[in-house]
Structures are given as C-alpha cells and as structure tokens.
JSON list of C-alpha atoms in Angstrom, two decimals:
[
{"chain": "Y", "resi": 55, "resn": "MET", "atom": "CA", "xyz": [-20.57, 11.13, 50.15]},
{"chain": "Y", "resi": 56, "resn": "ALA", "atom": "CA", "xyz": [-16.90, 12.58, 50.22]},
{"chain": "Y", "resi": 57, "resn": "PHE", "atom": "CA", "xyz": [-15.49, 9.29, 50.72]},
{"chain": "Y", "resi": 58, "resn": "SER", "atom": "CA", "xyz": [-16.97, 7.97, 47.45]},
{"chain": "Y", "resi": 59, "resn": "ARG", "atom": "CA", "xyz": [-15.87, 11.24, 45.43]},
{"chain": "Y", "resi": 60, "resn": "VAL", "atom": "CA", "xyz": [-12.18, 10.68, 46.74]},
{"chain": "Y", "resi": 61, "resn": "SER", "atom": "CA", "xyz": [-12.38, 7.21, 46.09]},
{"chain": "Y", "resi": 62, "resn": "PHE", "atom": "CA", "xyz": [-13.92, 8.17, 42.44]},
{"chain": "Y", "resi": 63, "resn": "PHE", "atom": "CA", "xyz": [-10.99, 10.94, 42.16]},
{"chain": "Y", "resi": 64, "resn": "MET", "atom": "CA", "xyz": [-8.09, 8.31, 43.29]},
{"chain": "Y", "resi": 65, "resn": "ALA", "atom": "CA", "xyz": [-9.57, 5.16, 40.61]},
{"chain": "Y", "resi": 66, "resn": "VAL", "atom": "CA", "xyz": [-9.32, 7.61, 37.77]},
{"chain": "Y", "resi": 67, "resn": "VAL", "atom": "CA", "xyz": [-5.85, 9.38, 38.82]},
{"chain": "Y", "resi": 68, "resn": "SER", "atom": "CA", "xyz": [-4.69, 5.66, 38.46]},
{"chain": "Y", "resi": 69, "resn": "LEU", "atom": "CA", "xyz": [-5.96, 4.57, 35.71]},
{"chain": "Y", "resi": 70, "resn": "ILE", "atom": "CA", "xyz": [-4.78, 7.95, 33.77]},
{"chain": "Y", "resi": 71, "resn": "PHE", "atom": "CA", "xyz": [-1.04, 6.76, 35.96]},
{"chain": "Y", "resi": 72, "resn": "SER", "atom": "CA", "xyz": [-1.43, 2.74, 34.38]},
{"chain": "Y", "resi": 73, "resn": "ILE", "atom": "CA", "xyz": [-2.47, 3.61, 30.87]},
{"chain": "Y", "resi": 74, "resn": "VAL", "atom": "CA", "xyz": [0.19, 6.84, 30.81]},
{"chain": "Y", "resi": 75, "resn": "PHE", "atom": "CA", "xyz": [3.39, 5.43, 32.28]},
{"chain": "Y", "resi": 76, "resn": "PRO", "atom": "CA", "xyz": [3.94, 2.49, 30.45]},
{"chain": "Y", "resi": 77, "resn": "ALA", "atom": "CA", "xyz": [3.98, 4.53, 27.18]},
{"chain": "Y", "resi": 78, "resn": "VAL", "atom": "CA", "xyz": [6.71, 6.96, 28.78]},
{"chain": "Y", "resi": 79, "resn": "GLN", "atom": "CA", "xyz": [9.10, 3.60, 29.63]},
{"chain": "Y", "resi": 80, "resn": "ALA", "atom": "CA", "xyz": [8.14, 1.85, 25.96]},
{"chain": "Y", "resi": 81, "resn": "GLN", "atom": "CA", "xyz": [11.44, 1.61, 23.41]},
{"chain": "Y", "resi": 82, "resn": "THR", "atom": "CA", "xyz": [11.61, 4.40, 20.46]},
{"chain": "Y", "resi": 83, "resn": "LEU", "atom": "CA", "xyz": [10.57, 2.24, 17.24]},
{"chain": "Y", "resi": 84, "resn": "ALA", "atom": "CA", "xyz": [13.37, 1.63, 14.81]},
{"chain": "Y", "resi": 85, "resn": "PRO", "atom": "CA", "xyz": [13.70, 3.49, 12.10]},
{"chain": "Y", "resi": 86, "resn": "ALA", "atom": "CA", "xyz": [12.52, 2.40, 8.90]},
{"chain": "Y", "resi": 87, "resn": "PRO", "atom": "CA", "xyz": [14.96, 0.86, 6.03]},
{"chain": "Y", "resi": 88, "resn": "ALA", "atom": "CA", "xyz": [15.51, 3.26, 2.66]},
{"chain": "Y", "resi": 89, "resn": "PRO", "atom": "CA", "xyz": [13.10, 2.63, 0.25]},
{"chain": "Y", "resi": 90, "resn": "THR", "atom": "CA", "xyz": [14.70, 0.42, -2.58]},
{"chain": "Y", "resi": 91, "resn": "SER", "atom": "CA", "xyz": [13.64, -0.41, -5.99]},
{"chain": "Y", "resi": 92, "resn": "ASP", "atom": "CA", "xyz": [14.35, -4.13, -7.22]},
{"chain": "Y", "resi": 93, "resn": "GLY", "atom": "CA", "xyz": [14.82, -4.87, -10.55]},
{"chain": "Y", "resi": 94, "resn": "THR", "atom": "CA", "xyz": [11.60, -7.45, -11.42]},
{"chain": "Y", "resi": 95, "resn": "SER", "atom": "CA", "xyz": [9.16, -4.48, -10.50]},
{"chain": "Y", "resi": 96, "resn": "ILE", "atom": "CA", "xyz": [11.03, -1.47, -13.08]},
{"chain": "Y", "resi": 97, "resn": "ASP", "atom": "CA", "xyz": [11.26, -5.20, -15.60]},
{"chain": "Y", "resi": 98, "resn": "GLN", "atom": "CA", "xyz": [7.24, -5.86, -15.14]},
{"chain": "Y", "resi": 99, "resn": "GLY", "atom": "CA", "xyz": [6.72, -2.40, -16.01]},
{"chain": "Y", "resi": 100, "resn": "ILE", "atom": "CA", "xyz": [8.31, -2.04, -19.23]},
{"chain": "Y", "resi": 101, "resn": "ALA", "atom": "CA", "xyz": [6.55, -5.26, -19.88]},
{"chain": "Y", "resi": 102, "resn": "TYR", "atom": "CA", "xyz": [3.33, -3.44, -19.17]},
{"chain": "Y", "resi": 103, "resn": "VAL", "atom": "CA", "xyz": [4.00, -1.03, -21.57]},
{"chain": "Y", "resi": 104, "resn": "LEU", "atom": "CA", "xyz": [5.56, -3.18, -24.33]},
{"chain": "Y", "resi": 105, "resn": "MET", "atom": "CA", "xyz": [2.17, -5.48, -23.97]},
{"chain": "Y", "resi": 106, "resn": "LEU", "atom": "CA", "xyz": [0.14, -2.37, -24.76]},
{"chain": "Y", "resi": 107, "resn": "VAL", "atom": "CA", "xyz": [2.05, -1.43, -27.36]},
{"chain": "Y", "resi": 108, "resn": "ALA", "atom": "CA", "xyz": [1.94, -5.07, -29.55]},
{"chain": "Y", "resi": 109, "resn": "LEU", "atom": "CA", "xyz": [-2.41, -4.32, -28.57]},
{"chain": "Y", "resi": 110, "resn": "VAL", "atom": "CA", "xyz": [-2.46, -1.22, -29.60]},
{"chain": "Y", "resi": 111, "resn": "LEU", "atom": "CA", "xyz": [-0.60, -2.05, -32.68]},
{"chain": "Y", "resi": 112, "resn": "THR", "atom": "CA", "xyz": [-2.68, -5.15, -32.95]},
{"chain": "Y", "resi": 113, "resn": "TYR", "atom": "CA", "xyz": [-5.95, -3.11, -33.37]},
{"chain": "Y", "resi": 114, "resn": "LEU", "atom": "CA", "xyz": [-4.23, -0.34, -35.24]},
{"chain": "Y", "resi": 115, "resn": "ILE", "atom": "CA", "xyz": [-3.36, -3.32, -37.96]},
{"chain": "Y", "resi": 116, "resn": "HIS", "atom": "CA", "xyz": [-6.53, -5.71, -37.75]},
{"chain": "Y", "resi": 117, "resn": "PRO", "atom": "CA", "xyz": [-8.60, -3.91, -39.79]},
{"chain": "Y", "resi": 118, "resn": "LEU", "atom": "CA", "xyz": [-6.06, -2.69, -42.69]},
{"chain": "Y", "resi": 119, "resn": "ASP", "atom": "CA", "xyz": [-5.55, -7.22, -42.71]},
{"chain": "Y", "resi": 120, "resn": "ALA", "atom": "CA", "xyz": [-8.94, -7.94, -42.30]},
{"chain": "Y", "resi": 121, "resn": "SER", "atom": "CA", "xyz": [-10.63, -6.04, -44.91]},
{"chain": "Y", "resi": 122, "resn": "SER", "atom": "CA", "xyz": [-8.22, -7.29, -48.27]},
{"chain": "Y", "resi": 123, "resn": "SER", "atom": "CA", "xyz": [-9.33, -10.63, -49.54]},
{"chain": "Y", "resi": 124, "resn": "TYR", "atom": "CA", "xyz": [-7.36, -13.84, -48.62]},
{"chain": "Y", "resi": 125, "resn": "ASN", "atom": "CA", "xyz": [-6.62, -16.12, -51.46]},
{"chain": "Y", "resi": 126, "resn": "PHE", "atom": "CA", "xyz": [-4.18, -18.78, -49.97]},
{"chain": "Y", "resi": 127, "resn": "PHE", "atom": "CA", "xyz": [-4.65, -20.87, -53.07]}
]
C-alpha cells in the first residue's frame, strides 16, 4: 500500500516537472511590430463615405425628379 502511494506521488511529481521545466527554458516572445496605417485602408474608408453621400443625395433628389413630367420630344 505504501509502495503504491510512493509510486503515485513520484509519477505526479515527474509529470509536473516534465510540464514545467520545458516552459522555463523556452525563449521569450519577440515584440510585435508597431501597428502601421497604410494608405489603402484610408482610401477605402474615404471611398465608402463618398459612396454613402452619393447614395443619400440620389435618394433625396430622385423624388423631386420623378414627380415632374418628362417631355423628351
């Protein structure tokens, strides 16, 4: 009975050491580079805003246009 307790304790201790010791010898993580803002994302944001403005203006102007009668000839 005492032998099984000792062997179980040794198994648990060896498992803990096998998990902890490789982590102690691990290399440190390299620092992440500073975030940079590239011009394409800014251009895309400006394009989306301009398209939204064009859409709003189209819906505001279109009811005035549709109510008048068109005489092409």
